[in-house]
XYZ file of C-alpha atoms in Angstrom:
304
model
C -2.980 8.551 29.877
C -1.889 10.188 26.616
C -4.434 10.491 23.808
C -4.165 7.850 21.059
C -4.751 10.656 18.571
C -1.782 13.001 18.114
C -3.988 15.133 15.874
C -7.679 16.092 16.375
C -10.354 13.747 15.055
C -11.712 16.498 12.794
C -8.271 16.811 11.221
C -8.161 13.052 10.607
C -11.607 13.326 9.024
C -10.419 16.163 6.797
C -7.380 14.125 5.727
C -9.558 11.136 4.791
C -11.999 13.200 2.715
C -9.336 15.226 0.893
C -7.330 12.067 0.155
C -10.404 10.423 -1.309
C -11.744 13.434 -3.215
C -8.567 15.308 -4.107
C -9.880 18.730 -3.055
C -10.488 20.889 -0.001
C -14.073 21.912 -0.828
C -15.778 18.489 -0.234
C -14.121 18.223 3.185
C -15.121 21.781 4.050
C -18.731 21.041 3.108
C -18.926 17.855 5.185
C -17.202 19.368 8.207
C -19.112 22.653 8.042
C -15.975 24.805 7.881
C -14.167 26.859 5.250
C -11.632 25.414 2.780
C -9.061 27.561 4.557
C -9.815 25.812 7.843
C -9.397 22.420 6.162
C -6.048 23.558 4.754
C -4.994 24.504 8.289
C -6.041 21.055 9.543
C -3.818 19.410 6.932
C -0.834 21.685 7.570
C -0.953 21.236 11.358
C -1.416 17.467 11.007
C 1.684 17.268 8.829
C 3.627 19.328 11.385
C 2.552 17.119 14.306
C 3.156 13.850 12.463
C 6.428 15.048 10.972
C 5.600 13.726 7.509
C 4.122 15.076 4.293
C 0.583 13.780 3.693
C -0.218 15.410 0.348
C 1.539 16.414 -2.821
C 0.387 19.813 -4.075
C -0.076 19.423 -7.854
C -1.770 21.550 -10.558
C -4.491 18.863 -10.646
C -5.158 19.134 -6.939
C -4.009 17.490 -3.727
C -2.668 13.964 -4.145
C -2.033 11.686 -1.140
C 1.555 10.598 -0.637
C 2.459 6.920 -0.631
C 2.424 6.901 3.172
C -1.114 8.266 3.348
C -2.342 6.120 0.469
C -1.188 3.019 2.361
C -3.399 3.769 5.401
C -6.343 5.370 3.574
C -8.421 2.128 3.487
C -8.041 1.869 7.293
C -9.127 5.477 7.767
C -12.176 5.039 5.544
C -13.123 1.753 7.224
C -12.739 3.387 10.627
C -15.099 6.240 9.831
C -17.568 3.788 8.299
C -17.477 1.787 11.522
C -18.135 4.952 13.518
C -21.097 5.771 11.273
C -22.486 2.257 11.837
C -22.060 2.636 15.589
C -23.957 5.921 15.602
C -26.676 4.361 13.442
C -26.999 1.527 15.960
C -27.412 4.063 18.768
C -30.261 5.634 16.791
C -32.289 2.438 16.848
C -35.469 4.135 15.629
C -33.817 4.684 12.254
C -34.129 0.955 11.563
C -37.726 1.767 10.728
C -36.951 4.719 8.438
C -35.550 3.933 4.978
C -34.044 6.879 3.076
C -33.394 6.320 -0.633
C -31.756 8.689 -3.110
C -33.064 8.397 -6.661
C -33.136 10.392 -9.898
C -36.240 12.237 -11.046
C -37.055 10.062 -14.057
C -36.822 6.774 -12.163
C -38.814 8.262 -9.296
C -41.588 9.854 -11.359
C -41.893 7.338 -14.208
C -41.446 4.062 -12.369
C -40.883 3.989 -8.614
C -43.667 6.298 -7.439
C -46.282 4.047 -9.081
C -44.979 0.966 -7.275
C -43.606 2.090 -3.917
C -47.032 1.642 -2.273
C -46.619 -2.111 -2.784
C -43.461 -2.077 -0.668
C -45.200 0.049 1.960
C -48.065 -2.453 2.175
C -45.632 -5.369 2.468
C -43.611 -3.623 5.178
C -45.804 -1.143 7.050
C -43.216 -1.055 9.838
C -40.794 0.799 7.518
C -41.279 4.466 6.650
C -39.873 5.137 3.173
C -38.387 8.537 2.362
C -37.311 9.383 -1.194
C -34.614 11.981 -1.825
C -35.175 12.860 -5.486
C -32.166 14.652 -6.933
C -29.898 14.785 -9.961
C -26.891 15.248 -7.671
C -24.664 12.276 -6.913
C -24.863 12.140 -3.119
C -22.007 10.413 -1.301
C -23.719 7.632 0.612
C -20.771 6.933 2.879
C -21.020 10.343 4.448
C -24.755 10.998 4.616
C -27.822 9.673 6.406
C -29.095 8.071 3.180
C -29.337 4.277 3.357
C -29.216 3.324 -0.306
C -29.801 4.673 -3.784
C -30.696 3.978 -7.393
C -28.379 5.422 -10.023
C -28.302 5.322 -13.795
C -24.964 4.724 -15.456
C -22.259 2.111 -15.836
C -22.004 1.126 -12.190
C -18.392 2.194 -11.638
C -18.771 4.709 -8.804
C -16.236 5.183 -6.033
C -17.313 4.463 -2.491
C -20.364 2.321 -3.285
C -21.234 -1.290 -4.016
C -23.483 -1.404 -7.092
C -25.852 -4.170 -8.220
C -27.473 -3.976 -11.654
C -31.267 -3.836 -11.561
C -32.009 -3.526 -15.286
C -33.032 -0.822 -17.699
C -30.371 -1.354 -20.359
C -32.795 -1.959 -23.243
C -33.948 1.132 -25.129
C -35.967 2.161 -28.192
C -37.828 5.185 -29.634
C -41.252 6.275 -28.381
C -43.694 8.809 -29.790
C -47.094 10.236 -28.885
C -50.044 8.263 -30.227
C -51.164 11.138 -32.452
C -47.832 11.096 -34.319
C -47.355 7.348 -34.529
C -49.445 6.951 -37.688
C -46.816 8.749 -39.759
C -44.138 6.210 -38.853
C -44.534 3.176 -41.096
C -40.813 2.459 -41.562
C -37.705 3.528 -39.640
C -36.819 5.864 -42.532
C -39.944 7.876 -41.733
C -38.183 9.253 -38.662
C -36.661 11.804 -41.053
C -40.056 13.528 -41.215
C -40.455 14.101 -37.460
C -38.358 15.996 -34.893
C -36.065 13.765 -32.844
C -35.995 15.058 -29.265
C -32.508 15.661 -27.881
C -32.124 14.556 -24.273
C -28.684 15.972 -23.494
C -28.548 14.419 -20.020
C -29.156 10.899 -21.320
C -26.529 8.326 -22.235
C -28.695 6.831 -24.987
C -27.269 7.518 -28.457
C -29.440 7.119 -31.545
C -26.656 5.738 -33.746
C -26.754 2.104 -32.491
C -30.513 2.057 -33.051
C -30.140 3.390 -36.613
C -27.639 0.584 -37.248
C -30.008 -2.035 -35.780
C -32.815 -0.676 -37.961
C -30.577 -0.871 -41.036
C -30.855 2.792 -41.997
C -28.425 5.653 -42.481
C -28.006 7.918 -39.424
C -30.500 10.770 -39.121
C -29.447 14.100 -37.660
C -31.078 14.689 -34.276
C -32.332 18.278 -34.615
C -35.519 18.362 -32.538
C -36.237 20.139 -29.250
C -33.388 20.007 -26.758
C -33.812 19.304 -23.034
C -31.195 19.003 -20.306
C -33.696 17.314 -17.961
C -34.699 13.731 -18.918
C -38.092 14.143 -17.239
C -38.861 17.184 -19.421
C -37.718 15.318 -22.524
C -40.138 12.531 -21.604
C -42.996 15.010 -21.184
C -42.041 16.587 -24.511
C -42.597 13.242 -26.223
C -45.994 12.831 -24.543
C -46.965 16.348 -25.636
C -46.308 15.480 -29.313
C -43.059 17.432 -29.734
C -41.256 14.579 -31.481
C -39.721 11.134 -31.092
C -37.655 10.316 -27.997
C -35.108 7.573 -27.407
C -35.812 6.172 -23.963
C -35.250 3.188 -21.681
C -38.047 0.661 -22.287
C -38.476 0.140 -18.562
C -39.152 3.855 -18.052
C -41.656 4.150 -20.899
C -43.531 0.901 -20.185
C -46.334 2.517 -18.161
C -46.858 5.358 -20.645
C -47.006 2.816 -23.483
C -49.385 0.603 -21.518
C -51.863 3.430 -20.872
C -51.675 4.771 -24.426
C -49.832 8.049 -23.879
C -46.864 6.795 -25.913
C -46.304 4.241 -28.657
C -43.233 2.238 -29.657
C -43.604 2.565 -33.434
C -41.020 -0.109 -34.291
C -40.282 -3.520 -32.814
C -36.559 -2.719 -32.705
C -34.591 -2.197 -29.510
C -30.913 -2.088 -28.627
C -29.002 -2.835 -25.445
C -26.821 -0.196 -23.836
C -23.823 -0.541 -21.527
C -25.689 1.591 -18.989
C -28.601 0.795 -16.730
C -30.166 1.293 -13.298
C -28.109 0.162 -10.331
C -28.948 -0.372 -6.677
C -26.166 1.128 -4.572
C -25.149 0.946 -0.925
C -22.141 2.465 0.858
C -19.040 0.363 0.297
C -17.750 -1.451 3.355
C -20.825 -0.804 5.499
C -23.141 -3.456 6.890
C -26.468 -3.655 5.051
C -29.377 -3.245 7.500
C -32.436 -5.447 7.273
C -34.607 -2.572 5.964
C -32.195 -2.080 3.030
C -32.091 -5.811 2.262
C -35.896 -5.934 2.235
C -36.107 -2.951 -0.120
C -33.390 -4.331 -2.418
C -35.058 -7.733 -2.704
C -38.470 -6.170 -3.346
C -36.996 -3.822 -5.941
C -35.269 -6.636 -7.852
C -38.486 -8.672 -7.921
C -40.527 -5.656 -9.025
C -38.095 -4.820 -11.832
C -38.269 -8.431 -13.019
C -42.085 -8.332 -12.968
C -42.003 -5.056 -14.882
C -39.722 -6.575 -17.528
C -41.956 -9.644 -17.852
C -44.987 -7.385 -18.269
C -43.238 -5.387 -20.970
C -42.245 -8.526 -22.916
C -45.813 -9.861 -22.737
C -47.078 -6.508 -23.948
C -44.585 -6.549 -26.839
C -45.672 -10.047 -27.865
C -49.329 -8.970 -27.908
C -48.477 -5.896 -29.998
C -46.532 -8.059 -32.429
């Protein structure tokens, strides 16, 4: 009986990845081969099929109309294979692997994850803390938490919260901030990795923009620690600073906050079934974020 695949499965996999990513390198990394080997896969597949699969452009490889038409089927097929393999590895139903950024992990999740573990002792939780955007569809990671606008390819994203932000400062420096204009007399910490601009807050406070010329950090976690260590004033997500404010390490000097078009999102691979362990974690996370927000609002009312 002839094979239903006129080209090797690895070549089909290479075609799907390159079509989705527009480059040879991601496919080479996933398949564990060189970019040259991936290029050979594509060339031989085109020869065997008798059609052109990619347009070679200065911007990279672009799938032809013929390939673009079947790409959703290819992606769905590989997702189904991944689900089948996951079902064979039944023990993994009791291991939950979550990818998360350092700030969310260190400032919020790590202080609460024990609650989930107590509620579900049958599930072993593993956190993959990284600034890299891991592709969930092609990894052994079950779900993730990302900060941004929620428009990521290959995932289904559900907003958790974290879109309200305001300045924070160490307690020792807070006494010098009586009015928003007093921010001119302190360094404003520059978190270059953050998507939180100061300008909307200046507008909400009714003051002219102030140049942000304080210490500069490319790592949000370091910028947060810089604020705690009295290096200046930091603009941060209220949800992330709530614990530090509650225990007195930081102060919100002004009762003024703004809402951003970014936030924390719960993500799962697009088109894949959601296992029970992921549903349990998602539901717990949403409830915990809501409780955290309620606690912050109660704290703000008491401070006011």
